[in-house]
Short mmCIF file of N, CA and C in Angstrom, two decimals:
data_model
loop_
_atom_site.label_atom_id
_atom_site.label_comp_id
_atom_site.label_asym_id
_atom_site.label_seq_id
_atom_site.Cartn_x
_atom_site.Cartn_y
_atom_site.Cartn_z
N CYS V 1264 -45.79 65.01 -83.39
CA CYS V 1264 -46.15 65.18 -84.80
C CYS V 1264 -46.38 63.80 -85.42
N SER V 1265 -47.39 63.66 -86.23
CA SER V 1265 -47.72 62.36 -86.81
C SER V 1265 -46.67 61.88 -87.81
N SER V 1266 -45.81 62.77 -88.29
CA SER V 1266 -44.76 62.35 -89.22
C SER V 1266 -43.67 61.56 -88.51
N ASP V 1267 -43.60 61.66 -87.17
CA ASP V 1267 -42.62 60.90 -86.39
C ASP V 1267 -43.01 59.42 -86.25
N LEU V 1268 -44.24 59.09 -86.60
CA LEU V 1268 -44.74 57.74 -86.40
C LEU V 1268 -44.20 56.78 -87.45
N GLU V 1269 -44.02 55.56 -87.01
CA GLU V 1269 -43.58 54.52 -87.93
C GLU V 1269 -44.73 54.20 -88.90
N PRO V 1270 -44.43 53.96 -90.18
CA PRO V 1270 -45.49 53.67 -91.16
C PRO V 1270 -46.36 52.46 -90.78
N TRP V 1271 -45.76 51.44 -90.17
CA TRP V 1271 -46.54 50.25 -89.81
C TRP V 1271 -47.64 50.55 -88.80
N MET V 1272 -47.49 51.63 -88.04
CA MET V 1272 -48.47 51.97 -87.01
C MET V 1272 -49.84 52.33 -87.59
N ARG V 1273 -49.87 52.75 -88.85
CA ARG V 1273 -51.15 53.09 -89.47
C ARG V 1273 -51.94 51.84 -89.85
N ASN V 1274 -51.25 50.71 -89.97
CA ASN V 1274 -51.87 49.48 -90.47
C ASN V 1274 -52.13 48.45 -89.38
N ILE V 1275 -51.97 48.83 -88.14
CA ILE V 1275 -52.21 47.89 -87.04
C ILE V 1275 -53.07 48.59 -85.99
N THR V 1276 -53.94 47.83 -85.36
CA THR V 1276 -54.83 48.43 -84.35
C THR V 1276 -54.24 48.24 -82.95
N VAL V 1277 -54.75 49.03 -82.01
CA VAL V 1277 -54.31 48.88 -80.62
C VAL V 1277 -54.73 47.52 -80.08
N GLY V 1278 -55.84 46.99 -80.57
CA GLY V 1278 -56.29 45.66 -80.15
C GLY V 1278 -55.29 44.59 -80.57
N GLU V 1279 -54.75 44.72 -81.78
CA GLU V 1279 -53.75 43.75 -82.26
C GLU V 1279 -52.46 43.87 -81.45
N LEU V 1280 -52.08 45.09 -81.10
CA LEU V 1280 -50.88 45.28 -80.25
C LEU V 1280 -51.12 44.68 -78.86
N ALA V 1281 -52.30 44.89 -78.32
CA ALA V 1281 -52.60 44.40 -76.98
C ALA V 1281 -52.58 42.88 -76.92
N ASP V 1282 -52.93 42.24 -78.04
CA ASP V 1282 -52.95 40.77 -78.08
C ASP V 1282 -51.58 40.16 -77.85
N VAL V 1283 -50.50 40.88 -78.13
CA VAL V 1283 -49.15 40.33 -77.96
C VAL V 1283 -48.54 40.73 -76.62
N LYS V 1284 -49.24 41.52 -75.83
CA LYS V 1284 -48.77 41.92 -74.51
C LYS V 1284 -49.28 40.93 -73.47
N PRO V 1285 -48.72 40.97 -72.25
CA PRO V 1285 -49.28 40.13 -71.19
C PRO V 1285 -50.75 40.48 -70.99
N PRO V 1286 -51.58 39.51 -70.63
CA PRO V 1286 -53.02 39.78 -70.49
C PRO V 1286 -53.30 40.85 -69.43
N VAL V 1287 -54.36 41.61 -69.68
CA VAL V 1287 -54.79 42.64 -68.73
C VAL V 1287 -55.29 41.95 -67.47
N VAL V 1288 -54.96 42.53 -66.34
CA VAL V 1288 -55.42 42.02 -65.06
C VAL V 1288 -56.41 43.03 -64.50
N THR V 1289 -57.65 42.60 -64.31
CA THR V 1289 -58.66 43.51 -63.76
C THR V 1289 -58.87 43.21 -62.28
N LEU V 1290 -59.27 44.22 -61.56
CA LEU V 1290 -59.61 44.09 -60.15
C LEU V 1290 -61.07 44.46 -59.98
N HIS V 1291 -61.69 43.94 -58.94
CA HIS V 1291 -63.08 44.29 -58.63
C HIS V 1291 -63.09 45.54 -57.75
N GLY V 1292 -64.19 46.28 -57.81
CA GLY V 1292 -64.33 47.49 -57.01
C GLY V 1292 -64.08 47.25 -55.54
N ILE V 1293 -64.54 46.11 -55.06
CA ILE V 1293 -64.23 45.68 -53.69
C ILE V 1293 -63.48 44.37 -53.86
N GLU V 1294 -62.19 44.40 -53.52
CA GLU V 1294 -61.30 43.28 -53.83
C GLU V 1294 -60.67 42.70 -52.56
N LYS V 1295 -60.38 41.42 -52.61
CA LYS V 1295 -59.74 40.75 -51.50
C LYS V 1295 -58.26 41.17 -51.43
N VAL V 1296 -57.78 41.43 -50.22
CA VAL V 1296 -56.40 41.85 -50.02
C VAL V 1296 -55.44 40.83 -50.62
N GLY V 1297 -55.70 39.54 -50.39
CA GLY V 1297 -54.82 38.49 -50.90
C GLY V 1297 -54.67 38.52 -52.41
N TYR V 1298 -55.75 38.84 -53.12
CA TYR V 1298 -55.67 38.90 -54.58
C TYR V 1298 -54.85 40.11 -55.03
N ILE V 1299 -55.01 41.24 -54.34
CA ILE V 1299 -54.23 42.43 -54.68
C ILE V 1299 -52.74 42.14 -54.50
N VAL V 1300 -52.38 41.50 -53.40
CA VAL V 1300 -50.98 41.14 -53.14
C VAL V 1300 -50.47 40.21 -54.24
N GLU V 1301 -51.26 39.20 -54.60
CA GLU V 1301 -50.88 38.25 -55.65
C GLU V 1301 -50.64 38.97 -56.98
N VAL V 1302 -51.56 39.86 -57.35
CA VAL V 1302 -51.45 40.60 -58.61
C VAL V 1302 -50.18 41.46 -58.61
N LEU V 1303 -49.92 42.16 -57.52
CA LEU V 1303 -48.74 43.04 -57.46
C LEU V 1303 -47.44 42.24 -57.48
N ARG V 1304 -47.46 41.05 -56.91
CA ARG V 1304 -46.26 40.20 -56.91
C ARG V 1304 -46.00 39.57 -58.27
N ASN V 1305 -47.06 39.28 -59.01
CA ASN V 1305 -46.92 38.49 -60.23
C ASN V 1305 -47.05 39.27 -61.53
N THR V 1306 -47.20 40.59 -61.45
CA THR V 1306 -47.26 41.41 -62.67
C THR V 1306 -46.34 42.61 -62.52
N THR V 1307 -46.03 43.21 -63.64
CA THR V 1307 -45.26 44.46 -63.61
C THR V 1307 -46.14 45.63 -64.03
N HIS V 1308 -47.44 45.38 -64.25
CA HIS V 1308 -48.35 46.44 -64.66
C HIS V 1308 -48.36 47.57 -63.63
N ASN V 1309 -48.52 48.79 -64.11
CA ASN V 1309 -48.61 49.95 -63.22
C ASN V 1309 -50.02 50.49 -63.10
N GLY V 1310 -50.94 49.97 -63.90
CA GLY V 1310 -52.34 50.39 -63.84
C GLY V 1310 -53.24 49.18 -64.07
N PHE V 1311 -54.36 49.15 -63.36
CA PHE V 1311 -55.28 48.02 -63.45
C PHE V 1311 -56.71 48.52 -63.62
N PRO V 1312 -57.42 48.03 -64.66
CA PRO V 1312 -58.84 48.38 -64.77
C PRO V 1312 -59.61 47.82 -63.56
N VAL V 1313 -60.54 48.60 -63.08
CA VAL V 1313 -61.39 48.19 -61.95
C VAL V 1313 -62.81 48.03 -62.49
N VAL V 1314 -63.44 46.90 -62.19
CA VAL V 1314 -64.79 46.63 -62.67
C VAL V 1314 -65.70 46.23 -61.51
N ASP V 1315 -66.97 46.53 -61.68
CA ASP V 1315 -68.02 46.03 -60.78
C ASP V 1315 -68.90 45.12 -61.61
N GLU V 1316 -69.17 43.92 -61.08
CA GLU V 1316 -70.02 42.97 -61.80
C GLU V 1316 -71.40 42.95 -61.17
N GLY V 1317 -72.38 42.54 -61.97
CA GLY V 1317 -73.74 42.44 -61.48
C GLY V 1317 -74.42 43.78 -61.30
N VAL V 1318 -73.96 44.79 -62.04
CA VAL V 1318 -74.52 46.14 -61.96
C VAL V 1318 -75.75 46.22 -62.84
N MET V 1319 -76.77 46.93 -62.38
CA MET V 1319 -77.96 47.13 -63.20
C MET V 1319 -77.64 48.17 -64.25
N ALA V 1320 -77.68 47.76 -65.50
CA ALA V 1320 -77.38 48.68 -66.60
C ALA V 1320 -78.49 49.71 -66.73
N PRO V 1321 -78.18 50.92 -67.21
CA PRO V 1321 -79.20 51.97 -67.34
C PRO V 1321 -80.41 51.56 -68.16
N VAL V 1322 -80.22 50.66 -69.12
CA VAL V 1322 -81.35 50.24 -69.96
C VAL V 1322 -82.24 49.24 -69.23
N GLY V 1323 -81.84 48.83 -68.02
CA GLY V 1323 -82.67 47.94 -67.22
C GLY V 1323 -82.65 46.49 -67.67
N THR V 1324 -81.49 45.99 -68.07
CA THR V 1324 -81.40 44.59 -68.47
C THR V 1324 -81.67 43.68 -67.28
N GLN V 1325 -82.17 42.51 -67.57
CA GLN V 1325 -82.50 41.57 -66.51
C GLN V 1325 -81.26 41.07 -65.77
N THR V 1326 -80.24 40.70 -66.54
CA THR V 1326 -79.03 40.17 -65.91
C THR V 1326 -78.09 41.32 -65.59
N GLY V 1327 -77.25 41.12 -64.58
CA GLY V 1327 -76.31 42.16 -64.18
C GLY V 1327 -75.24 42.39 -65.23
N ALA V 1328 -74.88 43.63 -65.42
CA ALA V 1328 -73.84 44.00 -66.38
C ALA V 1328 -72.51 44.17 -65.66
N THR V 1329 -71.43 44.20 -66.43
CA THR V 1329 -70.12 44.53 -65.88
C THR V 1329 -69.82 45.97 -66.22
N GLU V 1330 -69.52 46.76 -65.20
CA GLU V 1330 -69.26 48.19 -65.39
C GLU V 1330 -67.78 48.47 -65.19
N LEU V 1331 -67.20 49.22 -66.12
CA LEU V 1331 -65.84 49.69 -65.95
C LEU V 1331 -65.88 50.86 -64.99
N VAL V 1332 -65.34 50.67 -63.79
CA VAL V 1332 -65.32 51.73 -62.79
C VAL V 1332 -64.22 52.73 -63.13
N GLY V 1333 -63.06 52.23 -63.58
CA GLY V 1333 -61.95 53.11 -63.92
C GLY V 1333 -60.63 52.38 -63.86
N LEU V 1334 -59.58 53.11 -63.46
CA LEU V 1334 -58.23 52.59 -63.44
C LEU V 1334 -57.59 52.92 -62.09
N VAL V 1335 -56.98 51.91 -61.47
CA VAL V 1335 -56.26 52.13 -60.21
C VAL V 1335 -54.78 51.90 -60.46
N LEU V 1336 -53.94 52.73 -59.86
CA LEU V 1336 -52.51 52.65 -60.05
C LEU V 1336 -51.84 51.73 -59.03
N ARG V 1337 -50.76 51.09 -59.44
CA ARG V 1337 -49.96 50.24 -58.56
C ARG V 1337 -49.56 51.02 -57.31
N ALA V 1338 -49.12 52.26 -57.48
CA ALA V 1338 -48.67 53.07 -56.34
C ALA V 1338 -49.79 53.23 -55.31
N HIS V 1339 -51.02 53.38 -55.77
CA HIS V 1339 -52.14 53.55 -54.84
C HIS V 1339 -52.48 52.25 -54.14
N LEU V 1340 -52.35 51.13 -54.85
CA LEU V 1340 -52.57 49.83 -54.22
C LEU V 1340 -51.52 49.59 -53.13
N LEU V 1341 -50.28 49.94 -53.41
CA LEU V 1341 -49.22 49.79 -52.42
C LEU V 1341 -49.48 50.66 -51.19
N LEU V 1342 -49.97 51.87 -51.41
CA LEU V 1342 -50.31 52.76 -50.31
C LEU V 1342 -51.39 52.13 -49.42
N VAL V 1343 -52.42 51.59 -50.04
CA VAL V 1343 -53.51 50.95 -49.30
C VAL V 1343 -52.97 49.78 -48.47
N LEU V 1344 -52.09 48.99 -49.05
CA LEU V 1344 -51.52 47.84 -48.33
C LEU V 1344 -50.62 48.31 -47.18
N LYS V 1345 -49.80 49.32 -47.42
CA LYS V 1345 -48.90 49.82 -46.37
C LYS V 1345 -49.68 50.43 -45.22
N ARG V 1346 -50.77 51.14 -45.54
CA ARG V 1346 -51.58 51.78 -44.49
C ARG V 1346 -52.56 50.78 -43.86
N LYS V 1347 -52.62 49.59 -44.43
CA LYS V 1347 -53.53 48.53 -43.95
C LYS V 1347 -54.97 49.04 -43.89
N TRP V 1348 -55.39 49.64 -45.00
CA TRP V 1348 -56.75 50.16 -45.12
C TRP V 1348 -57.67 49.03 -45.55
N PHE V 1349 -57.90 48.09 -44.62
CA PHE V 1349 -58.63 46.87 -44.92
C PHE V 1349 -59.99 46.86 -44.22
N LEU V 1350 -60.91 46.15 -44.82
CA LEU V 1350 -62.26 46.00 -44.27
C LEU V 1350 -62.49 44.52 -43.94
N PRO V 1351 -63.09 44.21 -42.79
CA PRO V 1351 -63.35 42.80 -42.47
C PRO V 1351 -64.44 42.18 -43.34
N GLU V 1352 -65.30 43.04 -43.92
CA GLU V 1352 -66.38 42.55 -44.77
C GLU V 1352 -66.34 43.26 -46.13
N ARG V 1353 -66.98 42.63 -47.10
CA ARG V 1353 -67.04 43.19 -48.46
C ARG V 1353 -68.09 44.30 -48.47
N ARG V 1354 -67.64 45.57 -48.45
CA ARG V 1354 -68.57 46.70 -48.45
C ARG V 1354 -67.89 47.94 -49.02
N ARG V 1355 -68.71 48.91 -49.43
CA ARG V 1355 -68.21 50.21 -49.89
C ARG V 1355 -67.85 51.04 -48.65
N THR V 1356 -66.88 51.91 -48.79
CA THR V 1356 -66.51 52.78 -47.68
C THR V 1356 -67.26 54.10 -47.78
N GLU V 1357 -67.34 54.77 -46.66
CA GLU V 1357 -67.96 56.09 -46.60
C GLU V 1357 -66.89 57.14 -46.92
N GLU V 1358 -67.31 58.29 -47.41
CA GLU V 1358 -66.37 59.34 -47.80
C GLU V 1358 -65.47 59.77 -46.63
N TRP V 1359 -66.03 59.86 -45.43
CA TRP V 1359 -65.24 60.29 -44.26
C TRP V 1359 -64.14 59.29 -43.95
N GLU V 1360 -64.38 58.00 -44.20
CA GLU V 1360 -63.35 56.99 -43.94
C GLU V 1360 -62.14 57.19 -44.84
N VAL V 1361 -62.41 57.62 -46.06
CA VAL V 1361 -61.34 57.85 -47.03
C VAL V 1361 -60.54 59.09 -46.63
N ARG V 1362 -61.25 60.19 -46.32
CA ARG V 1362 -60.58 61.44 -45.94
C ARG V 1362 -59.73 61.26 -44.69
N GLU V 1363 -60.19 60.38 -43.79
CA GLU V 1363 -59.48 60.13 -42.54
C GLU V 1363 -58.15 59.41 -42.80
N LYS V 1364 -58.09 58.64 -43.86
CA LYS V 1364 -56.92 57.79 -44.10
C LYS V 1364 -55.92 58.36 -45.10
N PHE V 1365 -56.37 59.09 -46.12
CA PHE V 1365 -55.49 59.54 -47.19
C PHE V 1365 -55.61 61.03 -47.46
N THR V 1366 -54.48 61.63 -47.86
CA THR V 1366 -54.50 63.01 -48.34
C THR V 1366 -54.12 62.97 -49.82
N TRP V 1367 -54.34 64.08 -50.51
CA TRP V 1367 -53.96 64.15 -51.93
C TRP V 1367 -52.45 64.01 -52.08
N VAL V 1368 -51.71 64.48 -51.08
CA VAL V 1368 -50.25 64.35 -51.12
C VAL V 1368 -49.86 62.87 -51.08
N ASP V 1369 -50.54 62.10 -50.21
CA ASP V 1369 -50.27 60.65 -50.14
C ASP V 1369 -50.44 60.01 -51.51
N LEU V 1370 -51.52 60.37 -52.19
CA LEU V 1370 -51.83 59.74 -53.48
C LEU V 1370 -50.89 60.18 -54.59
N ALA V 1371 -50.19 61.28 -54.39
CA ALA V 1371 -49.25 61.77 -55.41
C ALA V 1371 -47.87 61.13 -55.27
N GLU V 1372 -47.61 60.48 -54.14
CA GLU V 1372 -46.28 59.92 -53.89
C GLU V 1372 -46.16 58.49 -54.40
N ARG V 1373 -44.92 58.05 -54.54
CA ARG V 1373 -44.63 56.65 -54.90
C ARG V 1373 -44.43 55.88 -53.60
N TRP V 1374 -44.89 54.64 -53.58
CA TRP V 1374 -44.89 53.90 -52.33
C TRP V 1374 -44.08 52.61 -52.37
N GLY V 1375 -42.93 52.63 -53.02
CA GLY V 1375 -42.01 51.49 -52.96
C GLY V 1375 -42.46 50.30 -53.78
N LYS V 1376 -42.11 49.13 -53.25
CA LYS V 1376 -42.35 47.87 -53.96
C LYS V 1376 -43.19 46.94 -53.10
N ILE V 1377 -43.80 45.97 -53.73
CA ILE V 1377 -44.64 45.01 -53.00
C ILE V 1377 -43.81 44.25 -51.96
N ASP V 1378 -42.51 44.06 -52.23
CA ASP V 1378 -41.66 43.35 -51.27
C ASP V 1378 -41.47 44.12 -49.97
N ASP V 1379 -41.77 45.43 -49.98
CA ASP V 1379 -41.65 46.25 -48.79
C ASP V 1379 -42.90 46.18 -47.90
N VAL V 1380 -43.91 45.45 -48.36
CA VAL V 1380 -45.19 45.41 -47.66
C VAL V 1380 -45.35 44.07 -46.93
N THR V 1381 -45.80 44.14 -45.68
CA THR V 1381 -46.06 42.93 -44.90
C THR V 1381 -47.57 42.84 -44.65
N VAL V 1382 -48.13 41.71 -45.04
CA VAL V 1382 -49.57 41.47 -44.84
C VAL V 1382 -49.70 40.11 -44.15
N THR V 1383 -50.45 40.06 -43.05
CA THR V 1383 -50.62 38.81 -42.31
C THR V 1383 -51.60 37.89 -43.03
N LYS V 1384 -51.61 36.63 -42.61
CA LYS V 1384 -52.53 35.65 -43.20
C LYS V 1384 -53.98 36.09 -42.99
N ASP V 1385 -54.30 36.59 -41.81
CA ASP V 1385 -55.67 37.06 -41.53
C ASP V 1385 -56.03 38.26 -42.40
N GLU V 1386 -55.09 39.18 -42.59
CA GLU V 1386 -55.34 40.37 -43.42
C GLU V 1386 -55.58 39.98 -44.88
N MET V 1387 -54.95 38.90 -45.33
CA MET V 1387 -55.12 38.45 -46.72
C MET V 1387 -56.58 38.11 -47.01
N GLU V 1388 -57.35 37.77 -45.99
CA GLU V 1388 -58.76 37.41 -46.14
C GLU V 1388 -59.68 38.62 -46.08
N MET V 1389 -59.13 39.79 -45.81
CA MET V 1389 -59.93 41.00 -45.69
C MET V 1389 -60.14 41.64 -47.06
N TYR V 1390 -60.81 42.79 -47.11
CA TYR V 1390 -61.19 43.44 -48.36
C TYR V 1390 -60.70 44.88 -48.40
N VAL V 1391 -60.62 45.40 -49.63
CA VAL V 1391 -60.31 46.80 -49.87
C VAL V 1391 -61.36 47.35 -50.83
N ASP V 1392 -61.91 48.50 -50.49
CA ASP V 1392 -62.81 49.20 -51.41
C ASP V 1392 -61.93 50.08 -52.30
N LEU V 1393 -61.81 49.70 -53.57
CA LEU V 1393 -60.94 50.42 -54.50
C LEU V 1393 -61.61 51.66 -55.11
N HIS V 1394 -62.92 51.78 -54.96
CA HIS V 1394 -63.65 52.90 -55.57
C HIS V 1394 -63.05 54.28 -55.26
N PRO V 1395 -62.73 54.57 -53.99
CA PRO V 1395 -62.24 55.92 -53.68
C PRO V 1395 -60.86 56.25 -54.28
N ILE V 1396 -60.06 55.24 -54.61
CA ILE V 1396 -58.73 55.51 -55.15
C ILE V 1396 -58.62 55.21 -56.64
N THR V 1397 -59.78 54.99 -57.27
CA THR V 1397 -59.82 54.67 -58.70
C THR V 1397 -60.10 55.93 -59.52
N ASN V 1398 -59.31 56.11 -60.58
CA ASN V 1398 -59.57 57.19 -61.54
C ASN V 1398 -60.78 56.76 -62.35
N THR V 1399 -61.90 57.44 -62.16
CA THR V 1399 -63.14 57.02 -62.81
C THR V 1399 -63.30 57.58 -64.22
N THR V 1400 -62.33 58.36 -64.68
CA THR V 1400 -62.39 58.90 -66.04
C THR V 1400 -61.07 58.66 -66.79
N PRO V 1401 -60.64 57.40 -66.88
CA PRO V 1401 -59.39 57.14 -67.61
C PRO V 1401 -59.62 57.27 -69.11
N TYR V 1402 -58.55 57.50 -69.85
CA TYR V 1402 -58.68 57.51 -71.30
C TYR V 1402 -58.94 56.09 -71.76
N THR V 1403 -59.99 55.94 -72.57
CA THR V 1403 -60.33 54.63 -73.13
C THR V 1403 -60.44 54.78 -74.64
N VAL V 1404 -60.05 53.72 -75.34
CA VAL V 1404 -60.15 53.72 -76.80
C VAL V 1404 -60.69 52.37 -77.24
N LEU V 1405 -61.33 52.36 -78.40
CA LEU V 1405 -61.81 51.11 -78.96
C LEU V 1405 -60.63 50.30 -79.51
N GLU V 1406 -60.74 48.99 -79.43
CA GLU V 1406 -59.68 48.12 -79.92
C GLU V 1406 -59.41 48.30 -81.41
N SER V 1407 -60.34 48.90 -82.14
CA SER V 1407 -60.18 49.10 -83.58
C SER V 1407 -59.39 50.38 -83.93
N MET V 1408 -59.02 51.20 -82.92
CA MET V 1408 -58.25 52.41 -83.20
C MET V 1408 -56.86 52.03 -83.72
N SER V 1409 -56.36 52.81 -84.68
CA SER V 1409 -55.02 52.52 -85.21
C SER V 1409 -53.97 52.85 -84.15
N ALA V 1410 -52.87 52.11 -84.19
CA ALA V 1410 -51.77 52.37 -83.26
C ALA V 1410 -51.24 53.78 -83.46
N ALA V 1411 -51.24 54.27 -84.69
CA ALA V 1411 -50.75 55.62 -84.98
C ALA V 1411 -51.60 56.66 -84.26
N LYS V 1412 -52.91 56.54 -84.35
CA LYS V 1412 -53.81 57.49 -83.71
C LYS V 1412 -53.65 57.44 -82.18
N ALA V 1413 -53.51 56.24 -81.65
CA ALA V 1413 -53.32 56.08 -80.20
C ALA V 1413 -52.00 56.71 -79.76
N MET V 1414 -50.96 56.56 -80.55
CA MET V 1414 -49.66 57.14 -80.22
C MET V 1414 -49.72 58.66 -80.19
N VAL V 1415 -50.45 59.24 -81.15
CA VAL V 1415 -50.61 60.70 -81.17
C VAL V 1415 -51.31 61.14 -79.88
N LEU V 1416 -52.37 60.42 -79.49
CA LEU V 1416 -53.10 60.75 -78.27
C LEU V 1416 -52.16 60.64 -77.06
N PHE V 1417 -51.40 59.55 -76.98
CA PHE V 1417 -50.45 59.34 -75.88
C PHE V 1417 -49.50 60.51 -75.76
N ARG V 1418 -48.92 60.91 -76.87
CA ARG V 1418 -47.91 61.98 -76.86
C ARG V 1418 -48.52 63.35 -76.57
N GLN V 1419 -49.64 63.67 -77.24
CA GLN V 1419 -50.22 65.00 -77.08
C GLN V 1419 -50.77 65.24 -75.68
N VAL V 1420 -51.33 64.21 -75.09
CA VAL V 1420 -51.94 64.36 -73.77
C VAL V 1420 -50.96 63.98 -72.67
N GLY V 1421 -49.88 63.31 -73.03
CA GLY V 1421 -48.89 62.88 -72.03
C GLY V 1421 -49.39 61.73 -71.18
N LEU V 1422 -50.06 60.78 -71.82
CA LEU V 1422 -50.64 59.65 -71.09
C LEU V 1422 -49.58 58.64 -70.65
N ARG V 1423 -49.90 57.92 -69.58
CA ARG V 1423 -49.10 56.78 -69.15
C ARG V 1423 -49.91 55.49 -69.27
N HIS V 1424 -51.25 55.62 -69.26
CA HIS V 1424 -52.13 54.46 -69.34
C HIS V 1424 -53.29 54.76 -70.26
N MET V 1425 -53.77 53.72 -70.94
CA MET V 1425 -54.91 53.83 -71.83
C MET V 1425 -55.63 52.48 -71.80
N ILE V 1426 -56.91 52.50 -71.52
CA ILE V 1426 -57.66 51.25 -71.48
C ILE V 1426 -58.24 50.99 -72.87
N ILE V 1427 -58.00 49.79 -73.38
CA ILE V 1427 -58.51 49.39 -74.69
C ILE V 1427 -59.81 48.61 -74.46
N ILE V 1428 -60.88 49.11 -75.04
CA ILE V 1428 -62.22 48.53 -74.86
C ILE V 1428 -62.57 47.71 -76.10
N PRO V 1429 -63.15 46.51 -75.90
CA PRO V 1429 -63.59 45.73 -77.07
C PRO V 1429 -64.70 46.46 -77.81
N LYS V 1430 -64.71 46.35 -79.14
CA LYS V 1430 -65.75 46.98 -79.94
C LYS V 1430 -67.10 46.31 -79.68
N TYR V 1431 -67.05 45.00 -79.52
CA TYR V 1431 -68.27 44.24 -79.21
C TYR V 1431 -68.00 43.44 -77.95
N GLN V 1432 -69.04 43.28 -77.14
CA GLN V 1432 -68.90 42.47 -75.94
C GLN V 1432 -70.13 41.59 -75.82
N ALA V 1433 -69.87 40.30 -75.78
CA ALA V 1433 -70.98 39.35 -75.66
C ALA V 1433 -71.61 39.47 -74.26
N SER V 1434 -72.87 39.19 -74.19
CA SER V 1434 -73.56 39.23 -72.92
C SER V 1434 -72.94 38.24 -71.96
N GLY V 1435 -72.70 38.67 -70.73
CA GLY V 1435 -72.13 37.78 -69.73
C GLY V 1435 -70.62 37.66 -69.77
N VAL V 1436 -69.97 38.32 -70.71
CA VAL V 1436 -68.52 38.26 -70.81
C VAL V 1436 -67.96 39.51 -70.17
N SER V 1437 -67.01 39.33 -69.23
CA SER V 1437 -66.46 40.50 -68.56
C SER V 1437 -65.31 41.10 -69.33
N PHE V 1438 -64.93 42.32 -68.99
CA PHE V 1438 -63.85 43.04 -69.65
C PHE V 1438 -62.55 42.27 -69.57
#
């Protein structure tokens, strides 16, 4: 119920709240194993926006755009590391490769902590295609939304993550 909200929440935006939190850490659709390990060791975030850079925008812009692919969960990244689902080269995976490695039950489980994962020096140089394990339809809101409105959405839908999108984005600036 909106009457449960603190009065100050109506006068502050989600963008202003986000500014006082630790910075968002984004991952690329195809990411280096070493960077994923570094991110998991050095943050407590449970969800990470996934972006692809250099994408041809639908309007046909000359320069590549940055596309928000979606949101990947810490638990899913840990699963990928534990199963050593690594690629020697930077490429997208085929659907059969994903089905061969993961079940829906696997993705529903919690997979421990980054300290439980062992990755060799050679594996750190390999890649992971995050596209198959990324939620491509996460809840997103503009940074100008009031904290009160965002809280109502969080409670009514039972959200755990919400991506805050800038109202304006300069050309060449990534999320």
